[in-house]
Amino acid sequence: MTRKSKIIAATAVIGIAGVGVGTAFVVPAIAGQTEAASVALSEQEAASIALVAAPGEVLESELENEDGLMVYEFEIQQGDAIREVEVDANTGAVLENKIDDGDEDEGEETDDEDLEEAETNQN
């Protein structure tokens, strides 16, 4: 193999390796773009809807797939409280509007305790 052939072969191998590495970073970005492209509302439109439901300052937003339903989730600062507002990314319906206590599991335990207390009071 001539020196020129070795250089061409080495360049090809490096190029192929570079494409593989580049693909690893690009594919997740394309997947996120695909999700965003498959919804009727833009993030700004959904944020406007969320801010009508819970006036304040948007701290964080995220487009999520929740059991096959595309939902924008917003964290909105209202004074000392942070509200979590979910907006259907296709219909604009407000699906959730609650104060974010920071620990969903804790709230579920409270609900269970309330249920147990109610059952005890009935007996």
PDB file of C-alpha atoms in Angstrom:
ATOM      1  CA  MET A   1       0.000   0.000   0.000  1.00  0.00           C
ATOM      2  CA  THR A   2       1.399   3.347  -0.975  1.00  0.00           C
ATOM      3  CA  ARG A   3       1.747   6.259   1.403  1.00  0.00           C
ATOM      4  CA  LYS A   4      -1.045   8.110  -0.442  1.00  0.00           C
ATOM      5  CA  SER A   5      -3.373   5.099  -0.086  1.00  0.00           C
ATOM      6  CA  LYS A   6      -2.630   4.860   3.657  1.00  0.00           C
ATOM      7  CA  ILE A   7      -3.454   8.540   4.124  1.00  0.00           C
ATOM      8  CA  ILE A   8      -6.738   8.176   2.241  1.00  0.00           C
ATOM      9  CA  ALA A   9      -7.667   5.050   4.243  1.00  0.00           C
ATOM     10  CA  ALA A  10      -6.837   6.725   7.568  1.00  0.00           C
ATOM     11  CA  THR A  11      -8.858   9.809   6.612  1.00  0.00           C
ATOM     12  CA  ALA A  12     -11.835   7.614   5.714  1.00  0.00           C
ATOM     13  CA  VAL A  13     -11.686   5.753   9.052  1.00  0.00           C
ATOM     14  CA  ILE A  14     -11.459   9.013  11.007  1.00  0.00           C
ATOM     15  CA  GLY A  15     -14.336  10.457   8.981  1.00  0.00           C
ATOM     16  CA  ILE A  16     -16.564   7.442   9.653  1.00  0.00           C
ATOM     17  CA  ALA A  17     -15.730   7.523  13.374  1.00  0.00           C
ATOM     18  CA  GLY A  18     -16.513  11.239  13.456  1.00  0.00           C
ATOM     19  CA  VAL A  19     -19.904  10.646  11.837  1.00  0.00           C
ATOM     20  CA  GLY A  20     -20.702   8.019  14.479  1.00  0.00           C
ATOM     21  CA  VAL A  21     -19.815  10.355  17.328  1.00  0.00           C
ATOM     22  CA  GLY A  22     -21.710  13.224  15.694  1.00  0.00           C
ATOM     23  CA  THR A  23     -24.784  11.028  15.292  1.00  0.00           C
ATOM     24  CA  ALA A  24     -24.742  10.159  19.009  1.00  0.00           C
ATOM     25  CA  PHE A  25     -25.164  13.853  19.838  1.00  0.00           C
ATOM     26  CA  VAL A  26     -27.546  14.800  17.031  1.00  0.00           C
ATOM     27  CA  VAL A  27     -30.101  11.980  17.315  1.00  0.00           C
ATOM     28  CA  PRO A  28     -31.416  13.007  20.782  1.00  0.00           C
ATOM     29  CA  ALA A  29     -31.732  16.604  19.600  1.00  0.00           C
ATOM     30  CA  ILE A  30     -33.674  15.484  16.526  1.00  0.00           C
ATOM     31  CA  ALA A  31     -35.957  13.343  18.723  1.00  0.00           C
ATOM     32  CA  GLY A  32     -36.816  16.407  20.830  1.00  0.00           C
ATOM     33  CA  GLN A  33     -37.509  18.421  17.683  1.00  0.00           C
ATOM     34  CA  THR A  34     -39.805  15.667  16.446  1.00  0.00           C
ATOM     35  CA  GLU A  35     -41.833  15.805  19.676  1.00  0.00           C
ATOM     36  CA  ALA A  36     -42.078  19.592  19.461  1.00  0.00           C
ATOM     37  CA  ALA A  37     -43.108  19.370  15.811  1.00  0.00           C
ATOM     38  CA  SER A  38     -45.910  16.905  16.666  1.00  0.00           C
ATOM     39  CA  VAL A  39     -47.838  19.338  18.884  1.00  0.00           C
ATOM     40  CA  ALA A  40     -50.309  22.039  17.892  1.00  0.00           C
ATOM     41  CA  LEU A  41     -49.196  24.709  20.390  1.00  0.00           C
ATOM     42  CA  SER A  42     -45.811  26.367  20.645  1.00  0.00           C
ATOM     43  CA  GLU A  43     -44.168  26.686  24.036  1.00  0.00           C
ATOM     44  CA  GLN A  44     -44.968  30.426  24.050  1.00  0.00           C
ATOM     45  CA  GLU A  45     -48.666  29.800  23.320  1.00  0.00           C
ATOM     46  CA  ALA A  46     -48.858  27.214  26.103  1.00  0.00           C
ATOM     47  CA  ALA A  47     -47.013  29.559  28.488  1.00  0.00           C
ATOM     48  CA  SER A  48     -49.590  32.285  27.801  1.00  0.00           C
ATOM     49  CA  ILE A  49     -52.373  29.843  28.710  1.00  0.00           C
ATOM     50  CA  ALA A  50     -50.532  28.761  31.874  1.00  0.00           C
ATOM     51  CA  LEU A  51     -49.988  32.370  32.943  1.00  0.00           C
ATOM     52  CA  VAL A  52     -53.718  33.111  32.594  1.00  0.00           C
ATOM     53  CA  ALA A  53     -54.414  30.150  34.899  1.00  0.00           C
ATOM     54  CA  ALA A  54     -51.623  31.103  37.327  1.00  0.00           C
ATOM     55  CA  PRO A  55     -50.274  34.650  36.913  1.00  0.00           C
ATOM     56  CA  GLY A  56     -46.600  35.024  37.808  1.00  0.00           C
ATOM     57  CA  GLU A  57     -43.151  34.394  36.353  1.00  0.00           C
ATOM     58  CA  VAL A  58     -42.311  31.204  34.435  1.00  0.00           C
ATOM     59  CA  LEU A  59     -39.227  29.671  36.059  1.00  0.00           C
ATOM     60  CA  GLU A  60     -39.057  26.456  34.075  1.00  0.00           C
ATOM     61  CA  SER A  61     -40.873  24.752  31.222  1.00  0.00           C
ATOM     62  CA  GLU A  62     -40.718  21.321  29.677  1.00  0.00           C
ATOM     63  CA  LEU A  63     -42.515  19.384  26.950  1.00  0.00           C
ATOM     64  CA  GLU A  64     -43.285  15.883  28.209  1.00  0.00           C
ATOM     65  CA  ASN A  65     -44.976  12.758  26.936  1.00  0.00           C
ATOM     66  CA  GLU A  66     -47.263  11.615  29.753  1.00  0.00           C
ATOM     67  CA  ASP A  67     -48.804   8.263  28.868  1.00  0.00           C
ATOM     68  CA  GLY A  68     -49.077   9.213  25.192  1.00  0.00           C
ATOM     69  CA  LEU A  69     -50.355  12.744  25.849  1.00  0.00           C
ATOM     70  CA  MET A  70     -48.022  15.619  24.993  1.00  0.00           C
ATOM     71  CA  VAL A  71     -48.050  18.118  27.851  1.00  0.00           C
ATOM     72  CA  TYR A  72     -46.205  21.337  28.581  1.00  0.00           C
ATOM     73  CA  GLU A  73     -45.291  21.560  32.258  1.00  0.00           C
ATOM     74  CA  PHE A  74     -44.561  24.983  33.737  1.00  0.00           C
ATOM     75  CA  GLU A  75     -43.217  26.029  37.119  1.00  0.00           C
ATOM     76  CA  ILE A  76     -44.549  29.508  37.871  1.00  0.00           C
ATOM     77  CA  GLN A  77     -43.356  31.735  40.719  1.00  0.00           C
ATOM     78  CA  GLN A  78     -46.223  33.455  42.565  1.00  0.00           C
ATOM     79  CA  GLY A  79     -44.800  35.420  45.480  1.00  0.00           C
ATOM     80  CA  ASP A  80     -43.279  32.831  47.811  1.00  0.00           C
ATOM     81  CA  ALA A  81     -45.112  29.919  46.204  1.00  0.00           C
ATOM     82  CA  ILE A  82     -44.277  27.940  43.093  1.00  0.00           C
ATOM     83  CA  ARG A  83     -47.181  26.567  41.086  1.00  0.00           C
ATOM     84  CA  GLU A  84     -47.002  23.643  38.711  1.00  0.00           C
ATOM     85  CA  VAL A  85     -49.264  24.099  35.694  1.00  0.00           C
ATOM     86  CA  GLU A  86     -49.689  21.489  32.957  1.00  0.00           C
ATOM     87  CA  VAL A  87     -51.161  22.452  29.592  1.00  0.00           C
ATOM     88  CA  ASP A  88     -52.222  19.956  26.913  1.00  0.00           C
ATOM     89  CA  ALA A  89     -49.835  20.684  24.039  1.00  0.00           C
ATOM     90  CA  ASN A  90     -52.520  20.052  21.418  1.00  0.00           C
ATOM     91  CA  THR A  91     -55.770  21.402  22.871  1.00  0.00           C
ATOM     92  CA  GLY A  92     -54.513  24.085  25.266  1.00  0.00           C
ATOM     93  CA  ALA A  93     -56.570  22.651  28.137  1.00  0.00           C
ATOM     94  CA  VAL A  94     -55.147  23.257  31.611  1.00  0.00           C
ATOM     95  CA  LEU A  95     -54.726  19.753  33.029  1.00  0.00           C
ATOM     96  CA  GLU A  96     -53.161  20.645  36.362  1.00  0.00           C
ATOM     97  CA  ASN A  97     -52.756  23.789  38.416  1.00  0.00           C
ATOM     98  CA  LYS A  98     -51.388  23.205  41.908  1.00  0.00           C
ATOM     99  CA  ILE A  99     -48.846  24.490  44.376  1.00  0.00           C
ATOM    100  CA  ASP A 100     -45.618  22.554  43.919  1.00  0.00           C
ATOM    101  CA  ASP A 101     -44.671  21.178  47.325  1.00  0.00           C
ATOM    102  CA  GLY A 102     -41.417  19.799  45.933  1.00  0.00           C
ATOM    103  CA  ASP A 103     -42.151  16.204  46.963  1.00  0.00           C
ATOM    104  CA  GLU A 104     -45.020  14.440  45.222  1.00  0.00           C
ATOM    105  CA  ASP A 105     -44.594  11.255  47.278  1.00  0.00           C
ATOM    106  CA  GLU A 106     -45.120  13.214  50.492  1.00  0.00           C
ATOM    107  CA  GLY A 107     -48.474  14.505  49.224  1.00  0.00           C
ATOM    108  CA  GLU A 108     -49.583  11.002  48.280  1.00  0.00           C
ATOM    109  CA  GLU A 109     -48.787   9.783  51.801  1.00  0.00           C
ATOM    110  CA  THR A 110     -50.871  12.624  53.211  1.00  0.00           C
ATOM    111  CA  ASP A 111     -53.805  11.579  51.018  1.00  0.00           C
ATOM    112  CA  ASP A 112     -53.464   7.990  52.257  1.00  0.00           C
ATOM    113  CA  GLU A 113     -53.324   9.168  55.873  1.00  0.00           C
ATOM    114  CA  ASP A 114     -56.428  11.315  55.356  1.00  0.00           C
ATOM    115  CA  LEU A 115     -58.272   8.329  53.879  1.00  0.00           C
ATOM    116  CA  GLU A 116     -57.283   6.100  56.807  1.00  0.00           C
ATOM    117  CA  GLU A 117     -58.378   8.780  59.289  1.00  0.00           C
ATOM    118  CA  ALA A 118     -61.758   9.148  57.546  1.00  0.00           C
ATOM    119  CA  GLU A 119     -62.285   5.370  57.624  1.00  0.00           C
ATOM    120  CA  THR A 120     -61.388   5.286  61.335  1.00  0.00           C
ATOM    121  CA  ASN A 121     -63.831   8.091  62.110  1.00  0.00           C
ATOM    122  CA  GLN A 122     -66.651   6.227  60.328  1.00  0.00           C
ATOM    123  CA  ASN A 123     -66.170   3.145  62.555  1.00  0.00           C
TER     124      ASN A 123
END
